[in-house]
Coordinates of C-alpha atoms in Angstrom, one line a residue:
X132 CA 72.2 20.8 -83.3
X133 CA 74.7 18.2 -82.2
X134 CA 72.7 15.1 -80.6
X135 CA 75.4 15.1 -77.6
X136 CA 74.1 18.6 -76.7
X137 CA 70.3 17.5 -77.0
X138 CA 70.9 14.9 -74.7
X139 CA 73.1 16.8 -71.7
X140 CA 72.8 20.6 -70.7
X141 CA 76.1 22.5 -70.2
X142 CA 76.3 24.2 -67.0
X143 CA 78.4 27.0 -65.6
X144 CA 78.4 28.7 -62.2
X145 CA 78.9 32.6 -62.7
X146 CA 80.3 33.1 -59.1
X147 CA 79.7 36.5 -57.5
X148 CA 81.0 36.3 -53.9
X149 CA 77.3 36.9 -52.3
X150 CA 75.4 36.0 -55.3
X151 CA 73.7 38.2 -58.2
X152 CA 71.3 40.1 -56.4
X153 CA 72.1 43.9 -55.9
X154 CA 71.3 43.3 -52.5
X155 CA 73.0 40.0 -51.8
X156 CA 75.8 41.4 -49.6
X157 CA 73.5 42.4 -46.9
X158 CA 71.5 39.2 -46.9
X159 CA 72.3 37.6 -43.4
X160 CA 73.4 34.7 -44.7
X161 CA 75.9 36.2 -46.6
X162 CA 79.8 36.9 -45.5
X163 CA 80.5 40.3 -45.8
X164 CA 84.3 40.2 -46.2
X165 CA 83.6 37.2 -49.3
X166 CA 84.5 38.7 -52.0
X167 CA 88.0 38.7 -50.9
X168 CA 87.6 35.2 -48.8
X169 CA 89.5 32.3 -50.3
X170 CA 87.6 30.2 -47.6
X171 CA 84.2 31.3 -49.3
X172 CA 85.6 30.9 -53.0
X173 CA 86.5 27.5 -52.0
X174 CA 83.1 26.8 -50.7
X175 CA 81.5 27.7 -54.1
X176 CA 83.6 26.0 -56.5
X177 CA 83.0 22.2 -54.2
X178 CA 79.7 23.4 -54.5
X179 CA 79.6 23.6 -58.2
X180 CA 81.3 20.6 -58.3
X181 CA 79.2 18.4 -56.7
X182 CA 76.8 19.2 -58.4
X183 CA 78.9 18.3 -61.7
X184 CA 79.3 22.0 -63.5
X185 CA 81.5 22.0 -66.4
X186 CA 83.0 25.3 -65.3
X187 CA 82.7 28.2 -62.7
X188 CA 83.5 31.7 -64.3
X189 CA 84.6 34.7 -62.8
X190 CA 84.1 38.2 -64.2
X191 CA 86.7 41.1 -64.1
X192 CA 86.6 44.8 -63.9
X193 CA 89.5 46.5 -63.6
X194 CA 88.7 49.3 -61.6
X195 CA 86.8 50.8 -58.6
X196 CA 83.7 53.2 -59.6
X197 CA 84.3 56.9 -60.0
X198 CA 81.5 59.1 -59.2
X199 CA 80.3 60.0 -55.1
X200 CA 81.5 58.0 -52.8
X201 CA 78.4 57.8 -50.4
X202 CA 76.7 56.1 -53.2
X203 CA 80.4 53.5 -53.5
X204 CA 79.8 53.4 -50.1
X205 CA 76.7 51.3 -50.3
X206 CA 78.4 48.8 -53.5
X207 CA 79.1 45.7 -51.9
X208 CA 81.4 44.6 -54.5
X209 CA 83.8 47.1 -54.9
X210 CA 86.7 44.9 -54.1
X211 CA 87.2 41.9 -55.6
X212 CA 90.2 38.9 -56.3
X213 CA 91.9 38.9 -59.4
X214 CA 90.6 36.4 -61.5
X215 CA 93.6 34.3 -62.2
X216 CA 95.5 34.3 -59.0
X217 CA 92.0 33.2 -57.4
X218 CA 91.0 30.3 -60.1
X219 CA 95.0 28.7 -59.8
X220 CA 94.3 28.7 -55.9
X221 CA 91.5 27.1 -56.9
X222 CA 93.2 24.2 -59.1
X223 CA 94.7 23.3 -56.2
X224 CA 91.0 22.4 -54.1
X225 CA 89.2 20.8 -56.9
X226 CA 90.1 18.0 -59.4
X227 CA 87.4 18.1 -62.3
X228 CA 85.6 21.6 -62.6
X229 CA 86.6 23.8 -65.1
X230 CA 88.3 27.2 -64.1
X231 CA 87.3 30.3 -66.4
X232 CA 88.6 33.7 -66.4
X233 CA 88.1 37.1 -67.8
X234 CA 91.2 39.2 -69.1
X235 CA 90.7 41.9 -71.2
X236 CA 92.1 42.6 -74.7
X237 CA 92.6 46.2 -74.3
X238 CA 93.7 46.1 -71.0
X239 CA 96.4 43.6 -71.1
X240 CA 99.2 42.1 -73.8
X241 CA 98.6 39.0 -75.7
X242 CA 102.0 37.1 -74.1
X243 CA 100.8 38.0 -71.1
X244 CA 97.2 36.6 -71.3
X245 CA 98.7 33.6 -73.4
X246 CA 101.2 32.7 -70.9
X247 CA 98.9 32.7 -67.6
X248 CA 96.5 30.8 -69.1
X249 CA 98.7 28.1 -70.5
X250 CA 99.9 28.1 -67.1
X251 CA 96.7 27.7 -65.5
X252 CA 95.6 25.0 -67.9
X253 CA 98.9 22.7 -66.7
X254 CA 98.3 23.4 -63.2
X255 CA 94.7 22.3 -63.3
X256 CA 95.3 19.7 -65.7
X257 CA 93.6 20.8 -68.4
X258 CA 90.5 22.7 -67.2
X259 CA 91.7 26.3 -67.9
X260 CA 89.7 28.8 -69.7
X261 CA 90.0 32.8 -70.8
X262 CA 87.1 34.7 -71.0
X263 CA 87.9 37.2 -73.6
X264 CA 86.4 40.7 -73.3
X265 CA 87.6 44.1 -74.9
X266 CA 86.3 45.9 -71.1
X267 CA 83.1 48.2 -71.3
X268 CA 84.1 51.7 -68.7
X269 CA 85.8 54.4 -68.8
X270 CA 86.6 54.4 -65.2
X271 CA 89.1 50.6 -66.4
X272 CA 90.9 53.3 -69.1
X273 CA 92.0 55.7 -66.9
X274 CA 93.7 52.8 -65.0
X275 CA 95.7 52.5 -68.4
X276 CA 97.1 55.8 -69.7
X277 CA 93.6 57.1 -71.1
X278 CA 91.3 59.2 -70.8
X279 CA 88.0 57.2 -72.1
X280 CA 87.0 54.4 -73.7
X281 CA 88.2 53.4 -77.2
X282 CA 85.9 52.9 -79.8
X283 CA 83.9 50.1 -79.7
X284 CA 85.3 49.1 -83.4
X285 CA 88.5 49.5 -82.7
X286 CA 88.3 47.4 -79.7
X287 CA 87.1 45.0 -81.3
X288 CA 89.7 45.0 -84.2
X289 CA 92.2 44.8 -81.1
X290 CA 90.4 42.3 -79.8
X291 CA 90.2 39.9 -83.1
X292 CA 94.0 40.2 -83.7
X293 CA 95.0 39.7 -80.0
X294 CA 93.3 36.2 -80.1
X295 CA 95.5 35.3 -83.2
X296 CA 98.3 35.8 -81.0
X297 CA 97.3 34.5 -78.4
X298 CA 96.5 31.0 -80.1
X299 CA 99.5 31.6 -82.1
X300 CA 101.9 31.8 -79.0
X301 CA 100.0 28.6 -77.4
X302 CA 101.6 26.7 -80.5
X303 CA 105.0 28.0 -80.0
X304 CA 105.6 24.1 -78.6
X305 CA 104.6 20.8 -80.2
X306 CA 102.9 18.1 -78.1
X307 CA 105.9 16.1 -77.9
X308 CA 108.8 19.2 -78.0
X309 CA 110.3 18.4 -74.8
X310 CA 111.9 14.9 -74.5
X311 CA 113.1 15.6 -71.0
X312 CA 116.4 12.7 -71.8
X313 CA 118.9 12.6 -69.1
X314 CA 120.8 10.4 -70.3
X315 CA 121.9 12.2 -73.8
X316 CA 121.4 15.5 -72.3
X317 CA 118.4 16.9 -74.9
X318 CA 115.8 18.3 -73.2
X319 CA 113.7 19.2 -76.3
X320 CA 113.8 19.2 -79.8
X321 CA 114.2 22.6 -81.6
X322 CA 112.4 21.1 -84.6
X323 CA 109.6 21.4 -82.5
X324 CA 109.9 24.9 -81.3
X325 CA 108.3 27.5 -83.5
X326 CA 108.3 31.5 -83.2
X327 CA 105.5 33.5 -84.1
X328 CA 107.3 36.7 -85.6
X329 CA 103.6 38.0 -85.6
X330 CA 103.3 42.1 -87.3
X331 CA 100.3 43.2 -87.6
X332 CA 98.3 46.7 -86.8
X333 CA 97.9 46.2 -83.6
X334 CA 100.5 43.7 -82.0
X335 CA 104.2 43.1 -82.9
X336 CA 105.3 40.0 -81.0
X337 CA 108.3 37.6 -81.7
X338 CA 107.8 34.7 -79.6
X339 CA 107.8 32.1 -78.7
X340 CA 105.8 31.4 -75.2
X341 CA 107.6 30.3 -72.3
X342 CA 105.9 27.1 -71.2
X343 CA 104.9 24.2 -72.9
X344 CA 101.8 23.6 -75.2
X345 CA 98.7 23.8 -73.2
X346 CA 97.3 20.1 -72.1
X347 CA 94.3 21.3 -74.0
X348 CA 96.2 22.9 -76.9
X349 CA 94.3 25.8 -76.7
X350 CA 92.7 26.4 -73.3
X351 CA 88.8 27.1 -74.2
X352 CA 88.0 30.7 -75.8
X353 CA 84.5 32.1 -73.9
X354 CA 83.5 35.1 -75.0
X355 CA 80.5 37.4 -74.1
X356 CA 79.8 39.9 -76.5
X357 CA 76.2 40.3 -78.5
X358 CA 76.8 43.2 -80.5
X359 CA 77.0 42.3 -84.6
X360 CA 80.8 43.1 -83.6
X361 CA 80.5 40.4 -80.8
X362 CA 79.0 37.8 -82.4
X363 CA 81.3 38.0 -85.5
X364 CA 84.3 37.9 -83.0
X365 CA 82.3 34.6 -81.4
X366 CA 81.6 32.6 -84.7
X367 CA 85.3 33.7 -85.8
X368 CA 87.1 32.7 -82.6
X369 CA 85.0 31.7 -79.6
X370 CA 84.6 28.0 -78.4
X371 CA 81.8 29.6 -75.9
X372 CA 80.0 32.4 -76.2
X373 CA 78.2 33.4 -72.6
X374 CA 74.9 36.1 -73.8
X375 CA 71.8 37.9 -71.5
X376 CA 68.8 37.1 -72.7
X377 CA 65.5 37.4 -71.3
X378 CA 63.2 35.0 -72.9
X379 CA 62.7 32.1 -75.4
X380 CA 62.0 34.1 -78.5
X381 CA 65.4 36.3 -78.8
X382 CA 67.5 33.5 -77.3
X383 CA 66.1 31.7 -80.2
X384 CA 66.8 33.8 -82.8
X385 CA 70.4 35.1 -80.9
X386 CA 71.4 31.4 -80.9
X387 CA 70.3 30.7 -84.6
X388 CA 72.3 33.7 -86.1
X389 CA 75.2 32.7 -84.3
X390 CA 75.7 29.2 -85.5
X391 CA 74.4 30.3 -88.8
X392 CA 77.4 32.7 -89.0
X393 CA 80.3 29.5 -88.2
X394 CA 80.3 28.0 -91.6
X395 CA 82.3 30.8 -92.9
X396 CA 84.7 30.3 -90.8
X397 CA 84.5 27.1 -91.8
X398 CA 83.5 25.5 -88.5
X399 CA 80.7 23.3 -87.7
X400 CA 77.7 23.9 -85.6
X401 CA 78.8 22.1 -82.6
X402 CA 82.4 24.0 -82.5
X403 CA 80.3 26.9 -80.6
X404 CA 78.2 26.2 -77.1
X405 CA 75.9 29.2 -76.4
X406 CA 75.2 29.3 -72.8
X407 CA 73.0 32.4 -71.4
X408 CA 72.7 33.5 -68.2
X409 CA 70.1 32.5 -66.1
X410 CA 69.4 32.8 -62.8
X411 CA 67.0 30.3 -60.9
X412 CA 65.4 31.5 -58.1
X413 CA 64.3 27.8 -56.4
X414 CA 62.1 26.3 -54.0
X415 CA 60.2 23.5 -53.1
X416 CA 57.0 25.4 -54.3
X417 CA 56.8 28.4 -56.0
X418 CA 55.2 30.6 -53.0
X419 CA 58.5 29.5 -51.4
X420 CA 60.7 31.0 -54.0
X421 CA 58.7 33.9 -54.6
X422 CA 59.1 34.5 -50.9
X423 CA 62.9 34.0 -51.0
X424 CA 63.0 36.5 -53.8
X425 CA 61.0 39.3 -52.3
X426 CA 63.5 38.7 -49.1
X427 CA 66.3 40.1 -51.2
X428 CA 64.2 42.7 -53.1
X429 CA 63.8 43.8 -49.4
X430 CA 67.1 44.4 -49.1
X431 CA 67.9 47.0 -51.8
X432 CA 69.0 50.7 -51.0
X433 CA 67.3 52.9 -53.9
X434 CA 70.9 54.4 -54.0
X435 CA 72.4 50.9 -55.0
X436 CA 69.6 49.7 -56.8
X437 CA 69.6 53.3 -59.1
X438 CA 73.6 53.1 -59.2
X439 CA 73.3 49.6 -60.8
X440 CA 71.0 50.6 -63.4
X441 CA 72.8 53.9 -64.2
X442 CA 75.9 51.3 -65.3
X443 CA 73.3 49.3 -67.3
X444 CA 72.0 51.6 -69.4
X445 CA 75.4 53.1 -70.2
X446 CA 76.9 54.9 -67.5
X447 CA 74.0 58.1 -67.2
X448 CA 73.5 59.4 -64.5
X449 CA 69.8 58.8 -63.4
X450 CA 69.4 60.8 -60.3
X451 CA 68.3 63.6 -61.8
X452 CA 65.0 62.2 -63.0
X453 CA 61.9 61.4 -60.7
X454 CA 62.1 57.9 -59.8
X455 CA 58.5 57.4 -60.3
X456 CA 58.6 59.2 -63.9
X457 CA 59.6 57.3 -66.8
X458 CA 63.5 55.9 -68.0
X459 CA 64.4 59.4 -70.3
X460 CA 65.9 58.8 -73.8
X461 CA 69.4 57.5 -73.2
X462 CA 72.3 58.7 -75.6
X463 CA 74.3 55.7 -77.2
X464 CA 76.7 54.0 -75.5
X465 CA 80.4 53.2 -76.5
X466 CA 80.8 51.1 -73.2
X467 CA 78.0 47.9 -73.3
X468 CA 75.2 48.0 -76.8
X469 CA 73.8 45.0 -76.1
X470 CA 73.1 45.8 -72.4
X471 CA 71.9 49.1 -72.8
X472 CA 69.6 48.3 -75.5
X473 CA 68.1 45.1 -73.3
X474 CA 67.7 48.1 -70.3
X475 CA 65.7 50.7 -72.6
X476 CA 63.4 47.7 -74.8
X477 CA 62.5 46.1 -71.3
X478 CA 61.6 49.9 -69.9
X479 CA 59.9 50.7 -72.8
X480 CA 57.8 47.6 -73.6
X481 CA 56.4 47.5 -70.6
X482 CA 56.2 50.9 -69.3
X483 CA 58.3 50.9 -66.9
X484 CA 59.3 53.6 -64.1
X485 CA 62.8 54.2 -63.5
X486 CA 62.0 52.8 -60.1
X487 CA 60.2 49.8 -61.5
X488 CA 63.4 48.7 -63.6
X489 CA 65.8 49.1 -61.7
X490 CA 63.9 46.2 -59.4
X491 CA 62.8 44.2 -62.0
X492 CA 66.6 44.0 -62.8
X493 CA 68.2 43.8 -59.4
X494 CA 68.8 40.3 -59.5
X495 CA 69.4 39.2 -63.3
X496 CA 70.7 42.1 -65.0
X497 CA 68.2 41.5 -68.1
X498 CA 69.2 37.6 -68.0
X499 CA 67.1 34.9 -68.1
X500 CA 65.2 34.5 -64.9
X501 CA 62.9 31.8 -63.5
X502 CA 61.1 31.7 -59.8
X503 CA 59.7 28.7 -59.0
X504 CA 59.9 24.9 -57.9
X505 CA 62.4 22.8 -59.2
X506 CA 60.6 20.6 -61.8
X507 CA 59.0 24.3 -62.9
X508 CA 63.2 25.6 -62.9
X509 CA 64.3 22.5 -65.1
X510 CA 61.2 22.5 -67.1
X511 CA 62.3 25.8 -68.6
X512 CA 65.9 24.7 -69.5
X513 CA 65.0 21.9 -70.8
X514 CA 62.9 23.9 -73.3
X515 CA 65.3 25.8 -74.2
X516 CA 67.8 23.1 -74.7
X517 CA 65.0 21.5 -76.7
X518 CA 63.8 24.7 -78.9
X519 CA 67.3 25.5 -79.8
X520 CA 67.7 28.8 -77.9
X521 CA 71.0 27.3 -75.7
X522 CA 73.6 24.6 -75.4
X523 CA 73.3 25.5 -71.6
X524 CA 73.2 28.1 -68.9
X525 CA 76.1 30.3 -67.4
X526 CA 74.0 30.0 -64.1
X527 CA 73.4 32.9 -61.7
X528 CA 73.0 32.7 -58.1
X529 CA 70.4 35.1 -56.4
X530 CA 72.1 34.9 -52.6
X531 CA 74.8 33.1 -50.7
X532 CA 72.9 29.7 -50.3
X533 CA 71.2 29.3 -54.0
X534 CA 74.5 27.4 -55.7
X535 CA 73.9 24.9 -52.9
X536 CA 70.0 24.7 -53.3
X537 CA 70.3 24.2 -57.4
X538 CA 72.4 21.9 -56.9
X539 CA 70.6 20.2 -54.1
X540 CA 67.2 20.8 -56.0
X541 CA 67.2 21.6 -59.5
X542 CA 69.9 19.2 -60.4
X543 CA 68.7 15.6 -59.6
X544 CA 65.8 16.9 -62.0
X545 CA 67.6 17.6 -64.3
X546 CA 69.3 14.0 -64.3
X547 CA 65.8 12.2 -63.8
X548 CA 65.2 14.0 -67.1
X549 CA 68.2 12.3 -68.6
X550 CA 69.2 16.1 -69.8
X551 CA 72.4 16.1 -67.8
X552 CA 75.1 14.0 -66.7
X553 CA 75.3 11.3 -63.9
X554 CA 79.3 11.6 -63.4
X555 CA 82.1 13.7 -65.3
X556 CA 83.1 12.5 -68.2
X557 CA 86.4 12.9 -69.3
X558 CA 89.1 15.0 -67.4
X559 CA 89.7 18.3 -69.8
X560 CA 87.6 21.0 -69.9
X561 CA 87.4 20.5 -73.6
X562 CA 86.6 17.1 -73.2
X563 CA 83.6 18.0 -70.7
X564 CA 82.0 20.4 -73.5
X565 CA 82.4 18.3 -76.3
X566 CA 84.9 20.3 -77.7
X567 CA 87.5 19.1 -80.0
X568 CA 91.2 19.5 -79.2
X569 CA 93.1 22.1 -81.4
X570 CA 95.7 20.9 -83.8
X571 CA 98.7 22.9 -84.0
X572 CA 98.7 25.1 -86.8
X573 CA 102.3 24.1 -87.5
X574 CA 101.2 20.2 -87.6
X575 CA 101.9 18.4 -90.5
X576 CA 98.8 17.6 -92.9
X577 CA 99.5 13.5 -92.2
X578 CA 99.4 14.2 -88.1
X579 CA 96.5 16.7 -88.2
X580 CA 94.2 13.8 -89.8
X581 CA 95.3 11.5 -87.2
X582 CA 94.4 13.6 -84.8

């Protein structure tokens, strides 16, 4: 492990409008028009960056749930902003946090996805990233001409190609193409332009992109997926892989078998930063955050609470079965693997009623989850920084007020530790991770080992 990543945690907000909790929505705290309030997006992101995040990170789904409506009726985020419009209003409020997207690779086309994010990277100045999924229901592919699902191979044969485009079309410019000269009347030299002309099974597109090269060459690949078919895609193409879970031991081994699977890629260790969720649930003693946290368990309809967990565990429908009775056997899932599985090892290790899960994951999903003061919150990060189970933490706030009270808290902890930075360093979003800056693939050998 890279020393730079011993010595400073890597830190993303996972912004949900309300927070993470099933329940958040209802909290009174909490707007209950903010997932679709620019005023309270804005609010979030300052928030993450005073408290020096490297990135905030929006998730997509690209469609409202099917099903009965009185049990929509009680979802509180049905509706929600579109992940790249919002983060390039968001460029415009804040000047050193990192913006990260999702855009799916079977829902979208890779000139599409390669040209908003090169966009978004030169209107943030260099603090774009796409969060690459291949989309998990089949409620998003009947939004798209189909009737289900695709396989979970195939999308992820899709999804492998689609980033070679993607990264392909991003060098369609050289650093220095455009020479802008007024006074000769060249605006850029077609030396320097290159077209793709990529053919493959999947994708036939010509090229080249539209706008220039990307300040960061290639804004920074995340990725989320845990399946074997996910972490290949991660160690292949990933510069961040975001994963749930729930405790030391399997983020240990998670994290080990995912750098052990760069080198054949030929990539070094510290080309990939694992950060798992976690959500902190903090106060200034640990009766006070077990108190917040039973607030918002409170709060939760067994209707929204049972809804959430039906998703979970693969999109079955659970309301047939007692509540009180045990989580049935659950047929394999071509949506989420790596979820599900978490959902039925967690019921079945320790014997859990359907009831009993769907509470024990109403806040964190199956992801990392600590309650407590904030030396007991940075105490285990730091271990897990330390034991090599993360780079950092894709954090998770419970409610409306707990980005402000981690930062507020948790954070100058963090720094007294001397586990986390002072002031950004750096203006890219590369730069911030540690992340080197791509070379052009069309660079010559003499300028690629300059650079």
């Amino acid at each position: 492990m890279d020393s730079y990543a011993k010595r400073h945690l890597k830190l993303g907000a996972f912004l949900h409008p309300s927070g993470h909790h099933v329940a958040a929505w209802r909290h009174p705290s909490a707007q209950s028009d903010g997932g679709y309030n620019l005023a309270n997006y804005k609010n979030l992101a300052l928030t993450a960056e005073r408290g020096l995040f490297d990135l905030i990170f929006l998730a997509d789904i690209t469609a409202v749930p099917t099903g009965d409506l009185k049990v929509l009726s009680y979802n509180g985020r049905a509706l929600r902003f579109e992940p790249l419009t919002l983060l390039s209003a968001l460029a415009g409020v804040t000047s050193q946090i990192g913006l990260v997207g999702t855009a799916s690779t079977t829902y979208n086309e890779p000139f599409h996805v390669a040209r908003k994010f090169a966009m978004l990277d030169h209107l943030s100045e260099g603090r774009a990233g796409w969060n690459m999924v291949t989309s998990v229901q089949d409620d998003e592919a009947r939004n798209f001409g189909r009737d289900a699902l695709v396989d979970h191979g195939v999308r992820y044969a899709r999804a492998r190609e689609f980033a070679e485009v993607v990264t392909g079309l991003w060098d369609s410019w050289d650093d220095d193409a455009f020479q802008h000269d007024k006074q000769s009347g060249i605006n850029f030299d077609p030396d320097k332009l290159h077209v793709l002309n990529h053919k493959g099974e999947h994708f036939t597109v010509r090229g080249p992109l539209t706008v220039e090269r990307p300040p960061q060459g290639h804004p920074v690949i995340f990725q989320a997926g845990s399946s074997e078919a996910g972490k290949e895609l991660a160690a292949e193409t990933a510069d961040v892989i975001f994963t749930a879970q729930g405790d030391l031991a399997s983020a240990k081994a998670f994290y080990a078998d995912v750098k052990g699977r760069l080198a054949r890629y030929g990539r070094e260790p510290e080309s990939l930063k694992i950060m798992p969720g976690f959500l902190p649930i903090v106060g200034r003693t640990q009766d006070e955050a077990q108190a917040k946290f039973e607030e918002f368990q409170s709060l939760i309809h067994p209707v929204t609470g049972l809804a959430q967990l039906s998703g979970l565990v693969g999109n079955v429908d659970l309301s047939a079965y007692p509540l009180d009775g045990p989580l049935p056997d659950i047929p394999p899932t071509n949506g989420s693997t790596t979820r599900q599985r978490i959902m039925i090892d967690m019921a079945r290790r320790e014997n859990l009623t359907i009831r009993q899960l769907y509470l024990k994951v109403a806040a964190g999903r199956g992801h990392f989850t600590v309650i407590g003061s904030a030396e007991q919150i940075a105490d285990a990060m730091e271990t897990w920084l330390m034991e090599e189970a993360a780079d950092g933490f894709n954090m998770m706030p419970l409610g409306p007020n707990s980005l402000a009270e981690f930062v507020d808290l948790v954070v100058p902890e963090l720094q007294r530790r001397g586990i986390y930075r002072k002031a950004y360093e750096g203006q890219t979003l590369r730069e911030k991770l540690g992340l080197k800056r791509p070379v052009s693939r069309y660079a010559s050998p003499i300028s690629s080992a300059a650079e």
